């Protein structure tokens, strides 16, 4: 029996490509660089695919309409909003019971929630009523600038451009408040939340 010849054009680099090749018909995705969860050395990065279909902030970042500091500031706002929205939490039954003595956590969840509420109050003061409402509409409700214009009964392109410009100004302010940018507008080196 004759030996089957193998295709020599196979590249070893494709073996470690973990990106999906089959994407649903109506998907909106963007490639993003993330930390490698299987890395042996700290700081290794891989390219992953992220859905931006219902994520206005992710879409703006993927299309390079906002910078990294603005993106991180927006994500920090969303994190604080989720944390503040949770409300009081019940006791965790999965934690180990030790003779009625509860170990004290350095920062409890209720303290984190209170800190998030305080930051949100500060943000509302600094952005003003209109800016805070705009940020809430985009980052929490996931509305586009066109939908915001429709909600406010202004549908012209001039108003949509104004909302987009005002939203970027608010993201600049969020980046400053959360410490992802300085007054000069540059991302702080190595800054993580």
N, CA and C atoms as an extended XYZ file, in Angstrom:
579
Properties=species:S:1:pos:R:3:atomname:S:1:resname:S:1:resid:I:1 pbc="F F F"
N         0.847       -1.171        0.000 N   UNK     1
C         0.000        0.000        0.000 CA  UNK     1
C         0.899        1.243        0.000 C   UNK     1
N         0.550        2.242       -0.791 N   UNK     2
C         1.352        3.458       -0.911 CA  UNK     2
C         1.150        4.352        0.305 C   UNK     2
N         2.205        5.006        0.656 N   UNK     3
C         2.167        5.901        1.808 CA  UNK     3
C         1.540        7.245        1.402 C   UNK     3
N         0.653        7.776        2.264 N   UNK     4
C        -0.039        9.029        1.978 CA  UNK     4
C         0.910       10.187        2.271 C   UNK     4
N         1.023       11.090        1.324 N   UNK     5
C         1.891       12.258        1.514 CA  UNK     5
C         1.147       13.313        2.313 C   UNK     5
N         1.823       13.923        3.233 N   UNK     6
C         1.237       14.974        4.064 CA  UNK     6
C         1.474       16.336        3.449 C   UNK     6
N         0.583       17.207        3.753 N   UNK     7
C         0.691       18.576        3.273 CA  UNK     7
C         1.766       19.295        4.082 C   UNK     7
N         2.799       19.770        3.461 N   UNK     8
C         3.914       20.420        4.155 CA  UNK     8
C         3.648       21.900        4.446 C   UNK     8
N         2.522       22.440        3.995 N   UNK     9
C         2.239       23.865        4.198 CA  UNK     9
C         1.640       24.157        5.572 C   UNK     9
N         1.463       23.132        6.415 N   UNK    10
C         0.908       23.333        7.749 CA  UNK    10
C         1.893       24.118        8.602 C   UNK    10
N         1.391       25.164        9.251 N   UNK    11
C         2.259       25.998       10.091 CA  UNK    11
C         1.975       25.708       11.553 C   UNK    11
N         3.020       25.618       12.337 N   UNK    12
C         2.889       25.323       13.750 CA  UNK    12
C         2.269       26.494       14.505 C   UNK    12
N         2.414       27.726       14.011 N   UNK    13
C         1.870       28.900       14.687 CA  UNK    13
C         0.349       28.856       14.771 C   UNK    13
N        -0.311       28.207       13.844 N   UNK    14
C        -1.768       28.157       13.855 CA  UNK    14
C        -2.329       27.258       14.947 C   UNK    14
N        -1.517       26.398       15.516 N   UNK    15
C        -1.984       25.496       16.548 CA  UNK    15
C        -2.421       26.273       17.780 C   UNK    15
N        -1.762       27.371       18.099 N   UNK    16
C        -2.040       28.114       19.315 CA  UNK    16
C        -2.974       29.295       19.086 C   UNK    16
N        -3.524       29.411       17.924 N   UNK    17
C        -4.479       30.470       17.638 CA  UNK    17
C        -5.833       30.044       18.196 C   UNK    17
N        -6.278       30.690       19.303 N   UNK    18
C        -7.494       30.287       19.993 CA  UNK    18
C        -8.714       31.111       19.587 C   UNK    18
N        -8.578       31.942       18.575 N   UNK    19
C        -9.696       32.768       18.153 CA  UNK    19
C       -10.745       31.925       17.428 C   UNK    19
N       -11.965       32.291       17.611 N   UNK    20
C       -13.063       31.584       16.958 CA  UNK    20
C       -13.096       31.933       15.481 C   UNK    20
N       -13.292       30.943       14.667 N   UNK    21
C       -13.392       31.163       13.226 CA  UNK    21
C       -14.847       31.262       12.784 C   UNK    21
N       -15.744       30.705       13.574 N   UNK    22
C       -17.157       30.722       13.221 CA  UNK    22
C       -17.876       31.703       14.129 C   UNK    22
N       -18.338       32.772       13.528 N   UNK    23
C       -19.017       33.829       14.266 CA  UNK    23
C       -20.456       33.866       13.789 C   UNK    23
N       -21.412       34.026       14.699 N   UNK    24
C       -22.815       34.100       14.285 CA  UNK    24
C       -23.054       35.209       13.259 C   UNK    24
N       -24.109       35.062       12.502 N   UNK    25
C       -24.428       35.957       11.391 CA  UNK    25
C       -24.514       37.416       11.826 C   UNK    25
N       -25.195       37.710       12.914 N   UNK    26
C       -25.428       39.088       13.318 CA  UNK    26
C       -24.514       39.549       14.450 C   UNK    26
N       -23.393       38.908       14.630 N   UNK    27
C       -22.472       39.264       15.713 CA  UNK    27
C       -21.661       40.500       15.346 C   UNK    27
N       -21.368       41.302       16.356 N   UNK    28
C       -20.464       42.432       16.215 CA  UNK    28
C       -19.325       42.185       17.196 C   UNK    28
N       -18.132       41.927       16.684 N   UNK    29
C       -17.000       41.579       17.522 CA  UNK    29
C       -15.804       42.454       17.197 C   UNK    29
N       -14.886       42.514       18.154 N   UNK    30
C       -13.637       43.236       17.965 CA  UNK    30
C       -12.529       42.439       18.632 C   UNK    30
N       -11.349       42.487       18.055 N   UNK    31
C       -10.206       41.813       18.664 CA  UNK    31
C        -9.625       42.714       19.735 C   UNK    31
N        -9.271       42.110       20.853 N   UNK    32
C        -8.721       42.858       21.979 CA  UNK    32
C        -7.567       42.057       22.565 C   UNK    32
N        -6.563       42.742       23.049 N   UNK    33
C        -5.407       42.096       23.660 CA  UNK    33
C        -5.637       41.986       25.161 C   UNK    33
N        -5.550       40.765       25.697 N   UNK    34
C        -5.787       40.508       27.118 CA  UNK    34
C        -4.625       39.707       27.699 C   UNK    34
N        -4.566       39.656       29.030 N   UNK    35
C        -3.558       38.829       29.694 CA  UNK    35
C        -3.831       37.364       29.390 C   UNK    35
N        -2.755       36.619       29.149 N   UNK    36
C        -2.876       35.201       28.843 CA  UNK    36
C        -3.133       34.427       30.131 C   UNK    36
N        -4.293       33.768       30.271 N   UNK    37
C        -4.573       33.032       31.503 CA  UNK    37
C        -3.708       31.785       31.653 C   UNK    37
N        -3.120       31.298       30.563 N   UNK    38
C        -2.282       30.105       30.609 CA  UNK    38
C        -0.794       30.438       30.537 C   UNK    38
N        -0.453       31.697       30.753 N   UNK    39
C         0.934       32.135       30.598 CA  UNK    39
C         1.816       31.618       31.722 C   UNK    39
N         3.046       31.319       31.369 N   UNK    40
C         4.030       30.926       32.367 CA  UNK    40
C         4.751       32.147       32.914 C   UNK    40
N         4.914       33.164       32.084 N   UNK    41
C         5.553       34.405       32.499 CA  UNK    41
C         4.487       35.484       32.675 C   UNK    41
N         4.578       36.285       33.746 N   UNK    42
C         3.578       37.344       33.928 CA  UNK    42
C         3.709       38.402       32.835 C   UNK    42
N         2.568       38.923       32.422 N   UNK    43
C         2.563       39.970       31.417 CA  UNK    43
C         2.390       39.498       29.993 C   UNK    43
N         2.326       38.185       29.769 N   UNK    44
C         2.107       37.691       28.413 CA  UNK    44
C         0.697       38.038       27.975 C   UNK    44
N         0.545       38.383       26.719 N   UNK    45
C        -0.748       38.796       26.171 CA  UNK    45
C        -1.167       37.867       25.046 C   UNK    45
N        -2.474       37.763       24.848 N   UNK    46
C        -3.032       37.051       23.707 CA  UNK    46
C        -4.122       37.920       23.093 C   UNK    46
N        -4.483       37.601       21.869 N   UNK    47
C        -5.563       38.297       21.192 CA  UNK    47
C        -6.845       37.492       21.402 C   UNK    47
N        -7.888       38.156       21.900 N   UNK    48
C        -9.181       37.512       22.110 CA  UNK    48
C       -10.241       38.277       21.321 C   UNK    48
N       -11.372       37.660       21.125 N   UNK    49
C       -12.486       38.290       20.427 CA  UNK    49
C       -13.535       38.666       21.458 C   UNK    49
N       -13.968       39.930       21.419 N   UNK    50
C       -14.938       40.441       22.383 CA  UNK    50
C       -16.180       40.910       21.636 C   UNK    50
N       -17.345       40.608       22.176 N   UNK    51
C       -18.598       41.046       21.574 CA  UNK    51
C       -18.837       42.508       21.928 C   UNK    51
N       -19.158       43.310       20.920 N   UNK    52
C       -19.448       44.723       21.157 CA  UNK    52
C       -20.871       45.072       20.731 C   UNK    52
N       -21.687       44.062       20.565 N   UNK    53
C       -23.042       44.281       20.058 CA  UNK    53
C       -23.877       45.155       20.981 C   UNK    53
N       -23.904       44.867       22.257 N   UNK    54
C       -24.702       45.652       23.203 CA  UNK    54
C       -23.807       46.391       24.186 C   UNK    54
N       -22.634       46.780       23.741 N   UNK    55
C       -21.659       47.465       24.588 CA  UNK    55
C       -21.178       48.740       23.888 C   UNK    55
N       -21.857       49.865       24.104 N   UNK    56
C       -21.458       51.099       23.419 CA  UNK    56
C       -20.038       51.533       23.765 C   UNK    56
N       -19.624       51.345       25.021 N   UNK    57
C       -18.277       51.739       25.422 CA  UNK    57
C       -17.235       50.876       24.716 C   UNK    57
N       -17.474       49.578       24.653 N   UNK    58
C       -16.567       48.680       23.950 CA  UNK    58
C       -16.495       48.986       22.465 C   UNK    58
N       -17.626       49.364       21.871 N   UNK    59
C       -17.652       49.712       20.444 CA  UNK    59
C       -16.823       50.980       20.191 C   UNK    59
N       -17.000       51.989       21.044 N   UNK    60
C       -16.217       53.221       20.882 CA  UNK    60
C       -14.721       52.944       21.012 C   UNK    60
N       -14.357       52.087       21.957 N   UNK    61
C       -12.953       51.761       22.174 CA  UNK    61
C       -12.398       50.942       21.016 C   UNK    61
N       -13.188       50.003       20.506 N   UNK    62
C       -12.730       49.156       19.407 CA  UNK    62
C       -12.521       49.964       18.125 C   UNK    62
N       -13.319       50.993       17.925 N   UNK    63
C       -13.200       51.829       16.729 CA  UNK    63
C       -12.274       53.031       16.949 C   UNK    63
N       -11.538       53.028       18.059 N   UNK    64
C       -10.553       54.070       18.384 CA  UNK    64
C       -11.174       55.458       18.451 C   UNK    64
N       -12.407       55.547       18.934 N   UNK    65
C       -13.051       56.837       19.112 CA  UNK    65
C       -12.834       57.379       20.515 C   UNK    65
N       -12.434       56.513       21.437 N   UNK    66
C       -12.025       56.936       22.777 CA  UNK    66
C       -10.708       56.252       23.089 C   UNK    66
N        -9.946       56.836       24.023 N   UNK    67
C        -8.644       56.254       24.353 CA  UNK    67
C        -8.764       55.295       25.541 C   UNK    67
N        -7.643       54.732       25.938 N   UNK    68
C        -7.621       53.715       26.990 CA  UNK    68
C        -8.068       54.277       28.344 C   UNK    68
N        -7.655       55.503       28.668 N   UNK    69
C        -8.034       56.105       29.945 CA  UNK    69
C        -9.540       56.340       30.016 C   UNK    69
N       -10.128       56.817       28.931 N   UNK    70
C       -11.575       57.023       28.900 CA  UNK    70
C       -12.303       55.690       29.031 C   UNK    70
N       -11.798       54.663       28.359 N   UNK    71
C       -12.408       53.343       28.421 CA  UNK    71
C       -12.357       52.793       29.852 C   UNK    71
N       -11.213       52.891       30.485 N   UNK    72
C       -11.088       52.391       31.863 CA  UNK    72
C       -11.955       53.186       32.836 C   UNK    72
N       -12.040       54.493       32.629 N   UNK    73
C       -12.906       55.313       33.473 CA  UNK    73
C       -14.365       54.904       33.336 C   UNK    73
N       -14.799       54.640       32.106 N   UNK    74
C       -16.171       54.182       31.881 CA  UNK    74
C       -16.435       52.829       32.513 C   UNK    74
N       -15.485       51.910       32.391 N   UNK    75
C       -15.646       50.583       33.016 CA  UNK    75
C       -15.671       50.693       34.544 C   UNK    75
N       -14.861       51.584       35.103 N   UNK    76
C       -14.864       51.774       36.558 CA  UNK    76
C       -16.218       52.322       37.017 C   UNK    76
N       -16.798       53.236       36.232 N   UNK    77
C       -18.128       53.764       36.550 CA  UNK    77
C       -19.155       52.638       36.524 C   UNK    77
N       -19.100       51.786       35.501 N   UNK    78
C       -20.035       50.669       35.415 CA  UNK    78
C       -19.867       49.720       36.600 C   UNK    78
N       -18.632       49.489       37.015 N   UNK    79
C       -18.364       48.620       38.159 CA  UNK    79
C       -18.957       49.219       39.432 C   UNK    79
N       -18.755       50.533       39.642 N   UNK    80
C       -19.321       51.199       40.820 CA  UNK    80
C       -20.846       51.166       40.780 C   UNK    80
N       -21.421       51.363       39.611 N   UNK    81
C       -22.879       51.351       39.496 CA  UNK    81
C       -23.432       49.976       39.865 C   UNK    81
N       -22.803       48.918       39.366 N   UNK    82
C       -23.256       47.560       39.700 CA  UNK    82
C       -23.094       47.270       41.186 C   UNK    82
N       -21.994       47.716       41.743 N   UNK    83
C       -21.736       47.478       43.164 CA  UNK    83
C       -22.748       48.232       44.030 C   UNK    83
N       -23.057       49.480       43.669 N   UNK    84
C       -23.997       50.280       44.451 CA  UNK    84
C       -25.432       49.787       44.278 C   UNK    84
N       -25.727       49.184       43.154 N   UNK    85
C       -27.079       48.730       42.859 CA  UNK    85
C       -27.433       47.435       43.579 C   UNK    85
N       -26.461       46.680       44.006 N   UNK    86
C       -26.710       45.363       44.606 CA  UNK    86
C       -27.573       45.424       45.856 C   UNK    86
N       -27.336       46.395       46.705 N   UNK    87
C       -28.095       46.482       47.943 CA  UNK    87
C       -27.522       45.570       49.009 C   UNK    87
N       -28.239       45.443       50.126 N   UNK    88
C       -27.728       44.616       51.223 CA  UNK    88
C       -27.630       43.147       50.811 C   UNK    88
N       -26.590       42.493       51.281 N   UNK    89
C       -26.343       41.098       50.945 CA  UNK    89
C       -26.637       40.213       52.159 C   UNK    89
N       -27.079       39.011       51.892 N   UNK    90
C       -27.350       38.050       52.961 CA  UNK    90
C       -26.040       37.422       53.430 C   UNK    90
N       -26.120       36.727       54.554 N   UNK    91
C       -24.949       36.049       55.075 CA  UNK    91
C       -24.562       34.906       54.139 C   UNK    91
N       -23.283       34.669       53.968 N   UNK    92
C       -22.795       33.646       53.054 CA  UNK    92
C       -22.777       32.292       53.757 C   UNK    92
N       -23.650       31.358       53.396 N   UNK    93
C       -23.674       30.065       54.084 CA  UNK    93
C       -22.516       29.152       53.691 C   UNK    93
N       -21.781       29.499       52.641 N   UNK    94
C       -20.677       28.644       52.224 CA  UNK    94
C       -19.409       28.896       53.029 C   UNK    94
N       -19.378       30.006       53.776 N   UNK    95
C       -18.186       30.281       54.589 CA  UNK    95
C       -18.144       29.373       55.804 C   UNK    95
N       -16.962       29.070       56.213 N   UNK    96
C       -16.765       28.150       57.329 CA  UNK    96
C       -17.240       28.773       58.638 C   UNK    96
N       -17.993       27.998       59.416 N   UNK    97
C       -18.510       28.442       60.704 CA  UNK    97
C       -17.505       28.066       61.790 C   UNK    97
N       -17.139       29.058       62.612 N   UNK    98
C       -16.158       28.794       63.666 CA  UNK    98
C       -16.718       29.307       64.985 C   UNK    98
N       -17.434       28.456       65.720 N   UNK    99
C       -17.925       28.748       67.066 CA  UNK    99
C       -18.536       30.138       67.215 C   UNK    99
N       -19.255       30.592       66.250 N   UNK   100
C       -19.931       31.884       66.358 CA  UNK   100
C       -19.017       33.082       66.153 C   UNK   100
N       -17.720       32.855       66.122 N   UNK   101
C       -16.786       33.966       65.926 CA  UNK   101
C       -16.613       34.175       64.423 C   UNK   101
N       -16.978       35.327       63.976 N   UNK   102
C       -16.842       35.623       62.551 CA  UNK   102
C       -15.527       36.346       62.323 C   UNK   102
N       -14.802       35.886       61.325 N   UNK   103
C       -13.557       36.577       61.008 CA  UNK   103
C       -13.889       37.881       60.316 C   UNK   103
N       -13.161       38.901       60.679 N   UNK   104
C       -13.413       40.220       60.121 CA  UNK   104
C       -12.641       40.364       58.815 C   UNK   104
N       -13.370       40.744       57.775 N   UNK   105
C       -12.737       41.013       56.495 CA  UNK   105
C       -12.129       42.409       56.549 C   UNK   105
N       -10.994       42.618       55.869 N   UNK   106
C       -10.381       43.953       55.889 CA  UNK   106
C       -11.337       45.034       55.360 C   UNK   106
N       -11.969       44.773       54.225 N   UNK   107
C       -12.969       45.679       53.676 CA  UNK   107
C       -14.181       44.835       53.309 C   UNK   107
N       -15.275       45.076       53.992 N   UNK   108
C       -16.461       44.275       53.751 CA  UNK   108
C       -17.170       44.730       52.480 C   UNK   108
N       -18.082       43.907       52.029 N   UNK   109
C       -18.844       44.231       50.814 CA  UNK   109
C       -19.706       45.471       51.038 C   UNK   109
N       -20.241       45.625       52.234 N   UNK   110
C       -21.062       46.812       52.493 CA  UNK   110
C       -20.209       48.083       52.478 C   UNK   110
N       -18.951       47.975       52.921 N   UNK   111
C       -18.057       49.136       52.847 CA  UNK   111
C       -17.711       49.463       51.397 C   UNK   111
N       -17.492       48.428       50.587 N   UNK   112
C       -17.237       48.665       49.158 CA  UNK   112
C       -18.443       49.307       48.496 C   UNK   112
N       -19.622       48.857       48.891 N   UNK   113
C       -20.843       49.418       48.337 CA  UNK   113
C       -20.975       50.885       48.742 C   UNK   113
N       -20.686       51.205       49.991 N   UNK   114
C       -20.774       52.593       50.453 CA  UNK   114
C       -19.757       53.474       49.734 C   UNK   114
N       -18.548       52.950       49.525 N   UNK   115
C       -17.535       53.715       48.793 CA  UNK   115
C       -17.965       53.955       47.351 C   UNK   115
N       -18.595       52.955       46.733 N   UNK   116
C       -19.080       53.115       45.361 CA  UNK   116
C       -20.167       54.184       45.304 C   UNK   116
N       -21.059       54.198       46.272 N   UNK   117
C       -22.125       55.207       46.301 CA  UNK   117
C       -21.524       56.601       46.474 C   UNK   117
N       -20.521       56.724       47.331 N   UNK   118
C       -19.868       58.023       47.521 CA  UNK   118
C       -19.186       58.501       46.237 C   UNK   118
N       -18.505       57.580       45.537 N   UNK   119
C       -17.880       57.956       44.262 CA  UNK   119
C       -18.921       58.371       43.234 C   UNK   119
N       -20.040       57.653       43.178 N   UNK   120
C       -21.103       58.007       42.231 CA  UNK   120
C       -21.707       59.371       42.549 C   UNK   120
N       -21.852       59.685       43.826 N   UNK   121
C       -22.353       61.009       44.212 CA  UNK   121
C       -21.376       62.104       43.795 C   UNK   121
N       -20.092       61.851       43.983 N   UNK   122
C       -19.076       62.823       43.563 CA  UNK   122
C       -19.101       63.014       42.045 C   UNK   122
N       -19.244       61.913       41.325 N   UNK   123
C       -19.290       61.981       39.864 CA  UNK   123
C       -20.487       62.797       39.408 C   UNK   123
N       -21.636       62.594       40.045 N   UNK   124
C       -22.819       63.358       39.660 CA  UNK   124
C       -22.624       64.850       39.919 C   UNK   124
N       -21.973       65.194       41.019 N   UNK   125
C       -21.690       66.609       41.293 CA  UNK   125
C       -20.750       67.198       40.249 C   UNK   125
N       -19.714       66.441       39.868 N   UNK   126
C       -18.718       66.976       38.943 CA  UNK   126
C       -19.209       67.026       37.501 C   UNK   126
N       -20.032       66.061       37.091 N   UNK   127
C       -20.525       66.039       35.715 CA  UNK   127
C       -21.737       66.930       35.519 C   UNK   127
N       -22.447       67.216       36.582 N   UNK   128
C       -23.677       67.977       36.467 CA  UNK   128
C       -24.836       67.046       36.142 C   UNK   128
N       -26.028       67.583       36.190 N   UNK   129
C       -27.219       66.769       35.970 CA  UNK   129
C       -27.265       66.200       34.553 C   UNK   129
N       -26.999       67.053       33.570 N   UNK   130
C       -27.065       66.608       32.176 CA  UNK   130
C       -25.967       65.591       31.862 C   UNK   130
N       -24.741       65.851       32.319 N   UNK   131
C       -23.635       64.931       32.075 CA  UNK   131
C       -23.842       63.592       32.760 C   UNK   131
N       -24.335       63.631       34.005 N   UNK   132
C       -24.586       62.384       34.730 CA  UNK   132
C       -25.693       61.572       34.056 C   UNK   132
N       -26.729       62.263       33.558 N   UNK   133
C       -27.811       61.563       32.864 CA  UNK   133
C       -27.306       60.952       31.558 C   UNK   133
N       -26.446       61.668       30.841 N   UNK   134
C       -25.883       61.164       29.587 CA  UNK   134
C       -25.015       59.933       29.832 C   UNK   134
N       -24.152       60.005       30.845 N   UNK   135
C       -23.292       58.871       31.187 CA  UNK   135
C       -24.142       57.672       31.611 C   UNK   135
N       -25.184       57.908       32.400 N   UNK   136
C       -26.064       56.830       32.829 CA  UNK   136
C       -26.762       56.193       31.629 C   UNK   136
N       -27.251       57.013       30.712 N   UNK   137
C       -27.950       56.477       29.537 CA  UNK   137
C       -27.047       55.588       28.688 C   UNK   137
N       -25.796       55.993       28.525 N   UNK   138
C       -24.895       55.225       27.658 CA  UNK   138
C       -24.299       54.026       28.392 C   UNK   138
N       -23.749       54.257       29.587 N   UNK   139
C       -23.000       53.197       30.269 CA  UNK   139
C       -23.877       52.206       31.031 C   UNK   139
N       -25.032       52.630       31.503 N   UNK   140
C       -25.886       51.727       32.275 CA  UNK   140
C       -27.006       51.165       31.400 C   UNK   140
N       -27.677       52.040       30.652 N   UNK   141
C       -28.794       51.590       29.825 CA  UNK   141
C       -28.348       51.093       28.457 C   UNK   141
N       -27.131       51.455       28.020 N   UNK   142
C       -26.593       50.982       26.753 CA  UNK   142
C       -27.198       51.654       25.536 C   UNK   142
N       -27.628       52.903       25.662 N   UNK   143
C       -28.243       53.611       24.543 CA  UNK   143
C       -27.189       54.208       23.627 C   UNK   143
N       -27.537       54.331       22.354 N   UNK   144
C       -26.671       55.018       21.394 CA  UNK   144
C       -27.012       56.500       21.405 C   UNK   144
N       -26.182       57.303       20.739 N   UNK   145
C       -26.424       58.744       20.707 CA  UNK   145
C       -27.726       59.058       19.973 C   UNK   145
N       -28.047       58.285       18.960 N   UNK   146
C       -29.296       58.483       18.228 CA  UNK   146
C       -30.499       58.204       19.136 C   UNK   146
N       -30.425       57.137       19.926 N   UNK   147
C       -31.511       56.808       20.855 CA  UNK   147
C       -31.652       57.854       21.946 C   UNK   147
N       -30.529       58.406       22.389 N   UNK   148
C       -30.582       59.473       23.400 CA  UNK   148
C       -31.273       60.700       22.810 C   UNK   148
N       -30.949       61.014       21.563 N   UNK   149
C       -31.617       62.134       20.900 CA  UNK   149
C       -33.108       61.903       20.768 C   UNK   149
N       -33.506       60.682       20.452 N   UNK   150
C       -34.933       60.377       20.337 CA  UNK   150
C       -35.631       60.494       21.677 C   UNK   150
N       -34.981       60.065       22.753 N   UNK   151
C       -35.578       60.184       24.095 CA  UNK   151
C       -35.755       61.636       24.502 C   UNK   151
N       -34.862       62.497       24.029 N   UNK   152
C       -34.929       63.917       24.389 CA  UNK   152
C       -35.631       64.752       23.315 C   UNK   152
N       -36.216       64.089       22.336 N   UNK   153
C       -36.990       64.732       21.269 CA  UNK   153
C       -36.158       65.698       20.429 C   UNK   153
N       -34.900       65.381       20.225 N   UNK   154
C       -34.040       66.132       19.307 CA  UNK   154
C       -33.366       65.112       18.395 C   UNK   154
N       -33.677       65.188       17.109 N   UNK   155
C       -33.237       64.136       16.198 CA  UNK   155
C       -32.262       64.611       15.136 C   UNK   155
N       -31.797       65.825       15.204 N   UNK   156
C       -30.897       66.317       14.163 CA  UNK   156
C       -29.484       65.810       14.387 C   UNK   156
N       -28.687       65.801       13.332 N   UNK   157
C       -27.301       65.343       13.407 CA  UNK   157
C       -26.479       66.243       14.321 C   UNK   157
N       -26.820       67.495       14.361 N   UNK   158
C       -26.099       68.444       15.214 CA  UNK   158
C       -26.227       68.060       16.693 C   UNK   158
N       -27.421       67.651       17.110 N   UNK   159
C       -27.620       67.229       18.489 CA  UNK   159
C       -26.898       65.918       18.776 C   UNK   159
N       -26.918       65.003       17.829 N   UNK   160
C       -26.230       63.723       18.022 CA  UNK   160
C       -24.733       63.958       18.174 C   UNK   160
N       -24.163       64.854       17.369 N   UNK   161
C       -22.746       65.199       17.493 CA  UNK   161
C       -22.457       65.856       18.838 C   UNK   161
N       -23.390       66.706       19.292 N   UNK   162
C       -23.216       67.336       20.599 CA  UNK   162
C       -23.193       66.292       21.710 C   UNK   162
N       -24.133       65.327       21.673 N   UNK   163
C       -24.168       64.282       22.703 CA  UNK   163
C       -22.881       63.453       22.687 C   UNK   163
N       -22.378       63.150       21.505 N   UNK   164
C       -21.140       62.371       21.401 CA  UNK   164
C       -19.962       63.153       21.978 C   UNK   164
N       -19.874       64.431       21.651 N   UNK   165
C       -18.788       65.270       22.165 CA  UNK   165
C       -18.887       65.428       23.684 C   UNK   165
N       -20.103       65.650       24.173 N   UNK   166
C       -20.318       65.800       25.617 CA  UNK   166
C       -20.012       64.492       26.349 C   UNK   166
N       -20.347       63.356       25.745 N   UNK   167
C       -20.054       62.070       26.367 CA  UNK   167
C       -18.549       61.850       26.484 C   UNK   167
N       -17.789       62.218       25.462 N   UNK   168
C       -16.322       62.088       25.537 CA  UNK   168
C       -15.755       62.997       26.628 C   UNK   168
N       -16.312       64.187       26.788 N   UNK   169
C       -15.883       65.081       27.873 CA  UNK   169
C       -16.156       64.439       29.229 C   UNK   169
N       -17.306       63.813       29.367 N   UNK   170
C       -17.646       63.133       30.622 CA  UNK   170
C       -16.707       61.954       30.879 C   UNK   170
N       -16.345       61.219       29.821 N   UNK   171
C       -15.392       60.114       29.985 CA  UNK   171
C       -14.018       60.631       30.399 C   UNK   171
N       -13.613       61.792       29.871 N   UNK   172
C       -12.358       62.406       30.316 CA  UNK   172
C       -12.413       62.700       31.807 C   UNK   172
N       -13.539       63.223       32.262 N   UNK   173
C       -13.701       63.548       33.684 CA  UNK   173
C       -13.691       62.279       34.532 C   UNK   173
N       -14.351       61.217       34.042 N   UNK   174
C       -14.344       59.947       34.778 CA  UNK   174
C       -12.929       59.386       34.893 C   UNK   174
N       -12.152       59.498       33.823 N   UNK   175
C       -10.764       59.015       33.855 CA  UNK   175
C        -9.961       59.781       34.898 C   UNK   175
N       -10.226       61.070       35.036 N   UNK   176
C        -9.532       61.862       36.069 CA  UNK   176
C        -9.981       61.459       37.471 C   UNK   176
N       -11.270       61.303       37.657 N   UNK   177
C       -11.811       60.966       38.978 CA  UNK   177
C       -11.296       59.617       39.459 C   UNK   177
N       -11.281       58.635       38.575 N   UNK   178
C       -10.841       57.293       38.962 CA  UNK   178
C        -9.325       57.131       38.941 C   UNK   178
N        -8.607       58.134       38.488 N   UNK   179
C        -7.149       58.080       38.529 CA  UNK   179
C        -6.504       57.382       37.352 C   UNK   179
N        -7.202       57.236       36.242 N   UNK   180
C        -6.621       56.610       35.060 CA  UNK   180
C        -5.937       57.614       34.152 C   UNK   180
N        -6.117       58.894       34.424 N   UNK   181
C        -5.488       59.944       33.622 CA  UNK   181
C        -5.082       61.077       34.542 C   UNK   181
N        -4.182       61.901       34.060 N   UNK   182
C        -3.781       63.095       34.773 CA  UNK   182
C        -4.403       64.298       34.074 C   UNK   182
N        -4.161       65.480       34.584 N   UNK   183
C        -4.741       66.682       33.986 CA  UNK   183
C        -4.290       66.885       32.548 C   UNK   183
N        -3.109       66.371       32.187 N   UNK   184
C        -2.641       66.520       30.810 CA  UNK   184
C        -3.340       65.554       29.874 C   UNK   184
N        -4.117       64.595       30.432 N   UNK   185
C        -4.898       63.685       29.608 CA  UNK   185
C        -4.183       62.400       29.255 C   UNK   185
N        -3.026       62.149       29.831 N   UNK   186
C        -2.284       60.926       29.504 CA  UNK   186
C        -2.649       59.820       30.492 C   UNK   186
N        -2.638       58.608       29.996 N   UNK   187
C        -2.888       57.437       30.830 CA  UNK   187
C        -1.691       57.253       31.767 C   UNK   187
N        -1.967       57.031       33.011 N   UNK   188
C        -0.886       56.790       33.960 CA  UNK   188
C        -0.240       55.447       33.667 C   UNK   188
N         1.062       55.415       33.698 N   UNK   189
C         1.801       54.174       33.396 CA  UNK   189
C         1.590       53.168       34.509 C   UNK   189
N         1.202       51.945       34.118 N   UNK   190
C         1.040       50.862       35.081 CA  UNK   190
C        -0.158       51.020       35.991 C   UNK   190
N        -1.041       51.972       35.715 N   UNK   191
C        -2.184       52.202       36.586 CA  UNK   191
C        -3.224       51.116       36.361 C   UNK   191
N        -3.592       50.437       37.400 N   UNK   192
C        -4.660       49.442       37.344 CA  UNK   192
C        -5.572       49.659       38.513 C   UNK   192
N        -6.776       49.246       38.323 N   UNK   193
C        -7.752       49.406       39.378 CA  UNK   193
C        -7.963       48.130       40.117 C   UNK   193
